Tab-separated table of C-alpha atoms and ligand atoms in Angstrom:
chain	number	residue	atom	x	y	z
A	337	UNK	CA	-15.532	-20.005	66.553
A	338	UNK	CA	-17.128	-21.019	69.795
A	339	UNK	CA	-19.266	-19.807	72.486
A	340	UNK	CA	-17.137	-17.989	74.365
A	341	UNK	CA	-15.353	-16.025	71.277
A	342	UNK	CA	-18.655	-15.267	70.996
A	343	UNK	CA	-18.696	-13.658	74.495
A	344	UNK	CA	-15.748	-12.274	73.829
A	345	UNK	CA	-16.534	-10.517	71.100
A	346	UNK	CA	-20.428	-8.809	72.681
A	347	UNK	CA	-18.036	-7.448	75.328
A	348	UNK	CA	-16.174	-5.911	73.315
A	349	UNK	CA	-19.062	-4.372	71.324
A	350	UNK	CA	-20.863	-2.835	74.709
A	351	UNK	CA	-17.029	-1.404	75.066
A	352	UNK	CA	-16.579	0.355	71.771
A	353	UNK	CA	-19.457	0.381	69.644
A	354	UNK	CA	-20.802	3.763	68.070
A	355	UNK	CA	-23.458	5.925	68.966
A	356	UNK	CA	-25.443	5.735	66.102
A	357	UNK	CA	-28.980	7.263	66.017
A	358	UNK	CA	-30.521	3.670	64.623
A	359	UNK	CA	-29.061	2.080	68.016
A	360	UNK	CA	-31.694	4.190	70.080
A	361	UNK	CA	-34.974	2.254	68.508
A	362	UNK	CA	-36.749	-0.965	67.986
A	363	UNK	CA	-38.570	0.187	65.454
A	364	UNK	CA	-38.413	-1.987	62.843
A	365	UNK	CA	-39.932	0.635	60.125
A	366	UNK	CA	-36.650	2.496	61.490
A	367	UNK	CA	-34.112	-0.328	61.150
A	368	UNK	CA	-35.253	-0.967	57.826
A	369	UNK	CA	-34.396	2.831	56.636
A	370	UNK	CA	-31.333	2.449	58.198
A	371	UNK	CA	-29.419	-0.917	56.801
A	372	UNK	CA	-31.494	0.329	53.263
A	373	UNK	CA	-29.149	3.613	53.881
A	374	UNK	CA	-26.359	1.851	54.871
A	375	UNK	CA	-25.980	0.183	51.675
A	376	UNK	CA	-23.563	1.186	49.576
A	377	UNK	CA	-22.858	4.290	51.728
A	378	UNK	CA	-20.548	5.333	54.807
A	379	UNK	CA	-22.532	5.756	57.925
A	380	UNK	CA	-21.056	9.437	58.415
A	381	UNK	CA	-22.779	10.020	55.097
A	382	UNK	CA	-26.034	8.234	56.144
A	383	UNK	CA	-26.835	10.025	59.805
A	384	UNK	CA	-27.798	12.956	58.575
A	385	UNK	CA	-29.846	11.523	55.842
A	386	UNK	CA	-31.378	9.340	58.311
A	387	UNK	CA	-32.405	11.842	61.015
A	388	UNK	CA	-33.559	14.322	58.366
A	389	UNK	CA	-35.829	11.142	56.914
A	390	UNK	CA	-37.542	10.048	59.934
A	391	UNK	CA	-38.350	13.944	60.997
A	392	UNK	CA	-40.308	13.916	57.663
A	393	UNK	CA	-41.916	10.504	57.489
A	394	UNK	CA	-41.857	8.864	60.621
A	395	UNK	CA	-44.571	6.139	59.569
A	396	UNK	CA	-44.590	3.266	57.703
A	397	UNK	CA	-47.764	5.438	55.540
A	398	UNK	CA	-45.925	8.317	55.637
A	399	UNK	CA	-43.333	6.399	53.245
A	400	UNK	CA	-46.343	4.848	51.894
A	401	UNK	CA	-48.220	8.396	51.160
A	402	UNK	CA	-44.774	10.959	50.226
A	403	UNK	CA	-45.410	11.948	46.850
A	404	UNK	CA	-42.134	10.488	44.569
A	405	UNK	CA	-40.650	13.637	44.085
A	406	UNK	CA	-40.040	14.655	47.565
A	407	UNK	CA	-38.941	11.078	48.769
A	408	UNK	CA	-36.202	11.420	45.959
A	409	UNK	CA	-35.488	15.304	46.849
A	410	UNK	CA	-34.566	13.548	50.668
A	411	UNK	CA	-32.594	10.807	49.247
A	412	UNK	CA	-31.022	13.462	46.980
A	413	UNK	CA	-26.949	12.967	47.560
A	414	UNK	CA	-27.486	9.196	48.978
A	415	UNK	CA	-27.113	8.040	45.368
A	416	UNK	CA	-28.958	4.442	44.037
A	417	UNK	CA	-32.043	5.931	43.937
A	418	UNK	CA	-33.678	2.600	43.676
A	419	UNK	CA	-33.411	1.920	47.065
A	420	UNK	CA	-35.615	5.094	47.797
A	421	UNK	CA	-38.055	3.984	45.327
A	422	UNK	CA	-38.408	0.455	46.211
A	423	UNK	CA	-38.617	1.310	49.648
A	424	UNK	CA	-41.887	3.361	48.753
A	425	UNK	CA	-43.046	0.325	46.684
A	426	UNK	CA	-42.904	-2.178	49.938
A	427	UNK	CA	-44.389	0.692	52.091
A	428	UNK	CA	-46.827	0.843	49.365
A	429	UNK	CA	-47.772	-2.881	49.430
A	430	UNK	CA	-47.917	-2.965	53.070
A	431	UNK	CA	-50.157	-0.694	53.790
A	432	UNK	CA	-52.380	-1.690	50.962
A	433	UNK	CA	-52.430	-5.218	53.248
A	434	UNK	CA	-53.317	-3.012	56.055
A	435	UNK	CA	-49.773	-3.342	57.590
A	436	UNK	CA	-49.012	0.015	59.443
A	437	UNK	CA	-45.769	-1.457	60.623
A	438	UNK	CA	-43.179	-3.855	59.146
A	439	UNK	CA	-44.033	-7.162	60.428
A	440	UNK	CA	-41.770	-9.914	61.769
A	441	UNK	CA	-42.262	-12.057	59.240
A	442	UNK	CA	-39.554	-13.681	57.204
A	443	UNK	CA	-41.686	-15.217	54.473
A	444	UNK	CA	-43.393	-11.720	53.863
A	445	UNK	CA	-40.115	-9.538	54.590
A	446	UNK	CA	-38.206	-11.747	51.868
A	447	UNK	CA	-41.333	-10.916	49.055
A	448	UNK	CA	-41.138	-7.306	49.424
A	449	UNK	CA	-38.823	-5.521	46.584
A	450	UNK	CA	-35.571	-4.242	47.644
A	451	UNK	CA	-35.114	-6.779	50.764
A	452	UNK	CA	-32.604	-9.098	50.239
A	453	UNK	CA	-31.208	-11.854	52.821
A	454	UNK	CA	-29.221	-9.046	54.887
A	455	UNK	CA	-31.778	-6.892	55.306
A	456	UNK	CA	-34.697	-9.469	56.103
A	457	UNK	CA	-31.985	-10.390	59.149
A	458	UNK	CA	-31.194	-7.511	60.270
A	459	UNK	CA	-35.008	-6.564	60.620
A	460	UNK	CA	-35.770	-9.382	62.498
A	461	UNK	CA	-32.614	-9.872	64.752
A	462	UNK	CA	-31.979	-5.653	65.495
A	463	UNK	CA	-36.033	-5.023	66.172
A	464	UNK	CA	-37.666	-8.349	66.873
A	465	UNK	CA	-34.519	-10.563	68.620
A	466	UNK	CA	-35.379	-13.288	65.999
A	467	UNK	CA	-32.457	-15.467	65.362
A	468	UNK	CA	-32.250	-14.604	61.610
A	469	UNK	CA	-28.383	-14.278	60.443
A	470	UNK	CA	-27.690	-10.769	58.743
A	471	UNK	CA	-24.347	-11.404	56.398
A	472	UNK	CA	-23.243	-8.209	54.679
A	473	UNK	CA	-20.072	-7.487	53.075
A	474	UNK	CA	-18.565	-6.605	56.702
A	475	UNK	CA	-19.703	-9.722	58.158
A	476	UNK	CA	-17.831	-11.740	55.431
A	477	UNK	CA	-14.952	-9.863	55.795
A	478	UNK	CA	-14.463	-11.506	59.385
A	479	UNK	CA	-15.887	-14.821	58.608
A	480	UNK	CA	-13.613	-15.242	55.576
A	481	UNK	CA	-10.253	-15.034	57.777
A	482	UNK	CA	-11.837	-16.478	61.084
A	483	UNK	CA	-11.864	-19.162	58.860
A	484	UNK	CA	-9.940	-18.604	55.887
A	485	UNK	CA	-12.392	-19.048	53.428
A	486	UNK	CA	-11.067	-20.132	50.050
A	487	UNK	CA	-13.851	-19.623	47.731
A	488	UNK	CA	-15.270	-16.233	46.269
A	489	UNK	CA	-16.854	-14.656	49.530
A	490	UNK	CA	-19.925	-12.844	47.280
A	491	UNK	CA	-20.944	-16.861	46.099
A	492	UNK	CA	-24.034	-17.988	47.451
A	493	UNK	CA	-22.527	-21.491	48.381
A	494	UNK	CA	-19.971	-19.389	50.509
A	495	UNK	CA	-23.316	-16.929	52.493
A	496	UNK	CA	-25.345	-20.281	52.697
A	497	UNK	CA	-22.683	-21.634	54.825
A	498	UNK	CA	-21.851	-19.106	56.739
A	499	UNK	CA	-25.835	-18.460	57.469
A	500	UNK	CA	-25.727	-21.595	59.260
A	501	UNK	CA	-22.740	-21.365	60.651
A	502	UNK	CA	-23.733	-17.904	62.273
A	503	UNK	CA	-27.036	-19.726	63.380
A	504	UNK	CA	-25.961	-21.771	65.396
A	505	UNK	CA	-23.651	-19.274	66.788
A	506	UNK	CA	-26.584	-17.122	67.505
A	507	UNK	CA	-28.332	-19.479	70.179
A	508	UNK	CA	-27.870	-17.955	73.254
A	509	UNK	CA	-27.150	-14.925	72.433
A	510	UNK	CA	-28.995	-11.408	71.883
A	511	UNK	CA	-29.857	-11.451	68.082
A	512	UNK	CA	-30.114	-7.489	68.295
A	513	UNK	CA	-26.238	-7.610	69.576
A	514	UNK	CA	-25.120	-10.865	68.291
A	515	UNK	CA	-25.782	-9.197	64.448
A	516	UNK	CA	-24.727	-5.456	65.631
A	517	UNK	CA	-21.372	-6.630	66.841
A	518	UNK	CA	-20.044	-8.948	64.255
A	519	UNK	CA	-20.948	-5.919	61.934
A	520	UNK	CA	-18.900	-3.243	63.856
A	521	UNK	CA	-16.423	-5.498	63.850
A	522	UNK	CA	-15.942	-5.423	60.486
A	523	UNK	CA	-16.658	-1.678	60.081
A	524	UNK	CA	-13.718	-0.690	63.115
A	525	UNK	CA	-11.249	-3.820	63.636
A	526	UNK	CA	-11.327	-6.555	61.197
A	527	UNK	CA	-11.076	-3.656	58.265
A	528	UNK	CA	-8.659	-3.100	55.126
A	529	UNK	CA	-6.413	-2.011	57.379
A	530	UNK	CA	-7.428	-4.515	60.183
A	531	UNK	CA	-6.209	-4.064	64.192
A	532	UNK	CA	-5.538	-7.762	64.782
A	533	UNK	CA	-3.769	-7.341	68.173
A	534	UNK	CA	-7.100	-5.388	69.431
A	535	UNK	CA	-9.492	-7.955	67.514
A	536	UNK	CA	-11.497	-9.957	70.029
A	537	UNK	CA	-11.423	-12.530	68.007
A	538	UNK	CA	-7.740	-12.596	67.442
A	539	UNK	CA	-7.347	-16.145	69.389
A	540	UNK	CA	-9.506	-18.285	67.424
A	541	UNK	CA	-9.393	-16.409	63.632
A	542	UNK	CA	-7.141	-18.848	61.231
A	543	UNK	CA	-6.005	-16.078	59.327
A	544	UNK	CA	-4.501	-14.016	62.509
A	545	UNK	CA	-2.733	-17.608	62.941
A	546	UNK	CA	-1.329	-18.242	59.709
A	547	UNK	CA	-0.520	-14.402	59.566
A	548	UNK	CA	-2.402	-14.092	56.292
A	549	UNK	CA	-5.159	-12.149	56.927
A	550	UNK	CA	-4.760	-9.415	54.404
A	551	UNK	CA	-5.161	-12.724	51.806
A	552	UNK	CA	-8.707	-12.820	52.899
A	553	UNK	CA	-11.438	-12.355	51.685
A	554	UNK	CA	-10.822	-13.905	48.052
A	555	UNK	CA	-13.336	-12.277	45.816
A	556	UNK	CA	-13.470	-13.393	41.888
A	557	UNK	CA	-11.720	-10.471	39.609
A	558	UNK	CA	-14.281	-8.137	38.769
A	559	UNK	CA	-15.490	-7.013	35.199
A	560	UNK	CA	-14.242	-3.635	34.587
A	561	UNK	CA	-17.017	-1.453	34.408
A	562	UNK	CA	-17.732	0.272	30.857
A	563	UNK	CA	-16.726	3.905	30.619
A	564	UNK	CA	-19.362	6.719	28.719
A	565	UNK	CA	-18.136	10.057	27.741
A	566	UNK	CA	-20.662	12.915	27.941
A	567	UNK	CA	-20.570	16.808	27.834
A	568	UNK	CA	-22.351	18.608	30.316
A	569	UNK	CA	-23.581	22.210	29.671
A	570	UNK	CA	-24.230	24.246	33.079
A	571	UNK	CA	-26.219	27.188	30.942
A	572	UNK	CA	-26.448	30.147	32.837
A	573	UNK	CA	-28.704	33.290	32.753
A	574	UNK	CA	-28.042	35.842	35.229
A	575	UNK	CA	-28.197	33.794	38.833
A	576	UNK	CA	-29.957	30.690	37.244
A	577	UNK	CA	-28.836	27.556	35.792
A	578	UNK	CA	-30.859	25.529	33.572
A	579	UNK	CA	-31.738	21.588	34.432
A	580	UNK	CA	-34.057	19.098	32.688
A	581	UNK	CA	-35.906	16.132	33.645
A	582	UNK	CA	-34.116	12.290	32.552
A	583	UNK	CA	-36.636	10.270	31.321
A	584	UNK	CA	-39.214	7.718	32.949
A	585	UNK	CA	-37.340	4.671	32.851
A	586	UNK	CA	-33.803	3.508	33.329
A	587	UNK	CA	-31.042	5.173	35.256
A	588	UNK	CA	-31.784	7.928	37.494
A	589	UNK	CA	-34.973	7.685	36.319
A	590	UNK	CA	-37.443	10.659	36.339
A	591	UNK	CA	-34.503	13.121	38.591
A	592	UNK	CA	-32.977	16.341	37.447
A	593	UNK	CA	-29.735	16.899	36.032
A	594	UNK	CA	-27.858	19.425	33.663
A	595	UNK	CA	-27.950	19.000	29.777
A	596	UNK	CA	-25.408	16.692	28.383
A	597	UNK	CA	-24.190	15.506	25.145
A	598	UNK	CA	-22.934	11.637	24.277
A	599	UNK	CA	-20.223	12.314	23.849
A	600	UNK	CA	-16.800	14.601	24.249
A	601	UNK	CA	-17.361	17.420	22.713
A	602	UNK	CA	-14.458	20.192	21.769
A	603	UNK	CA	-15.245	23.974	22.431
A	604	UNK	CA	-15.471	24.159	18.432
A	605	UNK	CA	-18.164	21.554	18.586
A	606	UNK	CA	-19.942	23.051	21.512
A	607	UNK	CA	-19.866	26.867	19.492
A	608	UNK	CA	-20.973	24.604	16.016
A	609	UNK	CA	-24.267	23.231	18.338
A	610	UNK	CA	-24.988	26.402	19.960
A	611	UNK	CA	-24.874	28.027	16.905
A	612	UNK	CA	-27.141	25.323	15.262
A	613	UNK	CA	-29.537	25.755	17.935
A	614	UNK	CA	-29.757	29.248	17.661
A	615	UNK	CA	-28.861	29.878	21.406
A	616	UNK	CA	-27.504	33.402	22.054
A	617	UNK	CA	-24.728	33.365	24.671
A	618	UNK	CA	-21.918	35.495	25.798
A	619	UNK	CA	-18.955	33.565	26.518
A	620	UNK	CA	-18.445	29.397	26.533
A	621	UNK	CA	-15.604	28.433	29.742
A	622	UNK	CA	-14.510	24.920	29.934
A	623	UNK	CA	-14.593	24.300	33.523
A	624	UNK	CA	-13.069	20.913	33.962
A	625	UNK	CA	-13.376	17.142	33.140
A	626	UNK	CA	-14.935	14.734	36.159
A	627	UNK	CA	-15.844	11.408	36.526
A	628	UNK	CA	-19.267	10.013	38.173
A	629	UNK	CA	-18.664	6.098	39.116
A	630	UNK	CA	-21.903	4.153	39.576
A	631	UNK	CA	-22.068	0.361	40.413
A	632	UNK	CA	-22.085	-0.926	36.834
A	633	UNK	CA	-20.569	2.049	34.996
A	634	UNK	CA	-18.063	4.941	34.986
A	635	UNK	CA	-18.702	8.248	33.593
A	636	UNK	CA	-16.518	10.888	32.273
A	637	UNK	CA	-17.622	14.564	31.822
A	638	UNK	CA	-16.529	17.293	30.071
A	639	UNK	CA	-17.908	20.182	31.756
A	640	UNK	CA	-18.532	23.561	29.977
A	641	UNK	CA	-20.449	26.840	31.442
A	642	UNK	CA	-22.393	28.491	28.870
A	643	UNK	CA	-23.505	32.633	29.937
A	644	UNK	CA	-26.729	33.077	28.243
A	645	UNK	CA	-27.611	36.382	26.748
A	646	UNK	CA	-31.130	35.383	27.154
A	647	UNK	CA	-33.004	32.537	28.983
A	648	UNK	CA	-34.224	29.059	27.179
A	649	UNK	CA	-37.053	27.567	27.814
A	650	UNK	CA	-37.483	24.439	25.286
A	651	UNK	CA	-35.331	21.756	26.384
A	652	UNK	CA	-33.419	21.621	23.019
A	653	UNK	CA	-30.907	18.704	23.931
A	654	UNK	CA	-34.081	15.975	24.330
A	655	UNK	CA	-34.522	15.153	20.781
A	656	UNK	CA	-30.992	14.521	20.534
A	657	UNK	CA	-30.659	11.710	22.999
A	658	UNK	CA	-30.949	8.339	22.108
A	659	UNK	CA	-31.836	7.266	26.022
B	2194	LIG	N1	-23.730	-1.128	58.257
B	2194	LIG	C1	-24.793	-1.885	57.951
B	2194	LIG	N2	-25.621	-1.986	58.991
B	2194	LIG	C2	-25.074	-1.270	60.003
B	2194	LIG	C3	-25.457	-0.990	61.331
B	2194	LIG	N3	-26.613	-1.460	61.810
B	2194	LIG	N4	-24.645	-0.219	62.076
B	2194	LIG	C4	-23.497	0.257	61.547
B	2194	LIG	N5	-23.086	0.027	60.328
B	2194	LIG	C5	-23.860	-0.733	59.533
């Protein structure tokens, strides 16, 4: 890649590049929320979060200050609720430094939990124009066939190189653009479906040469991820339907959910436990089996509905669960 496939390729960005609501600021407290969204979920999903977000805590210490409950309540439907939490912890630490923005400040950026090497570049090249690479998984996706790239693409020898390749590639360029338009790049035209003949960077990408771009990228075979069974009882009582709170630590840590068992559990089973428990109901449905994929695990549910004749209030299933 040279200088002017570079050109080539900011044209065609100020041509076709969304209107996204995190395109209207600077504001690097802003940015932040925004690639922190935009991980692991599709910007469709993410605008609405993001709008309804800033409305509610448009500072830096309004992060800092939002009790935990209502930050996760707006993150509710996002999913990883880590990255909600950690990015109260680094508003947190911040403004305990007496930060009430986030500065541009590599060294700091890169010590505050939840900011990896993407997002400390996309801070400082979308709000500050510093010439800080951002690589994300889009970003690799062109890089890899620009120049076929033969090694696992999620290696850190493979985003070292391509950090300094991108550097250098930056000079001269608007950071702020230069990092927005390799990214939409790889989110409209260089896809799993890519557009080659409309790429802008059809004439100097190896792959689009050697006509083996859906080769690229090479990622290692991943682990399969482990599979947990679990029942889930939606108890009702007249309009209501019971939830409990998961416990401090681990995942989904401290957010609501229905009751569940470990493990599958067969309408006999389900009448043997209510009837154990002493809970007085008026009809058990099965309503369905679904499964709930995470990063690192899959889970299958068995779902049943359970009409209460009268309401609970203990949470009876807590003793019962080993985590
Ligand atoms: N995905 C990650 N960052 C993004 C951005 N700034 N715009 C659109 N999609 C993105």
């Amino acid at each position: 890649m040279k200088e002017n496939d570079i050109q080539r390729l900011l044209l065609w960005y100020e041509k076709n590049k969304r209107d996204l609501p995190w395109r209207h600021t600077k504001d690097a407290y802003k940015i932040w929320v925004s690639e922190t969204m935009l991980q692991q979920t599709r910007v469709d999903t993410v605008v609405p979060y993001y709008e309804r977000f800033l409305k509610k805590l448009p500072t830096l210490k309004d992060l800092a200050m939002i009790p935990e409950e209502e930050l996760l309540k707006l993150w509710e439907g996002l999913g990883y609720y880590s990255r909600a939490r950690n990015l109260q912890k680094a508003a947190k630490i911040l403004c305990a430094e007496k930060f009430d923005f986030l500065p541009p400040d590599k060294f700091l950026l890169e010590q505050l939990p939840g900011i990896g090497p993407y997002t400390v570049g996309a801070i400082l090249s979308i709000a500050y124009e510093i010439e800080e690479p951002a690589i994300d998984g889009n970003v690799l996706r062109v890089l890899s066939r620009v120049y076929e790239e033969s090694e696992d693409i999620l290696s850190s020898k493979v985003r070292k190189k391509y950090t300094e390749i991108l550097r250098g590639l930056m000079k001269g360029a608007s950071p702020n653009l230069f990092t927005q338009s390799f990214i939409e790049l790889g989110a409209l035209v260089c896809t799993k479906t890519p557009d080659c003949p409309n790429c802008p960077l059809n004439n100097c990408c190896k792959a689009y040469k050697h006509q083996t771009v859906l080769s690229y990228p090479k990622k290692k075979l991943k682990k399969e991820k482990p599979v947990f069974l679990k029942t889930v009882f939606l108890f009702q009582y007249k309009n209501t339907f019971m939830i409990h709170k998961r416990q401090e630590n681990g995942l989904l840590a401290n957010l609501y959910e229905f009751p569940n068992w470990e493990s599958f559990l067969t309408l006999e089973e389900v009448y043997n436990i209510l009837a154990q428990k002493k809970i007085f109901y008026k009809n058990v449905t099965f309503l369905g089996e679904v499964t709930h994929v995470f990063s690192h695990q899959k889970w299958h549910l068995k779902v049943y509905k359970i009409l209460l004749e009268e309401p609970i209030f203990h949470d009876f299933l807590l003793q019962e669960r080993k985590f």
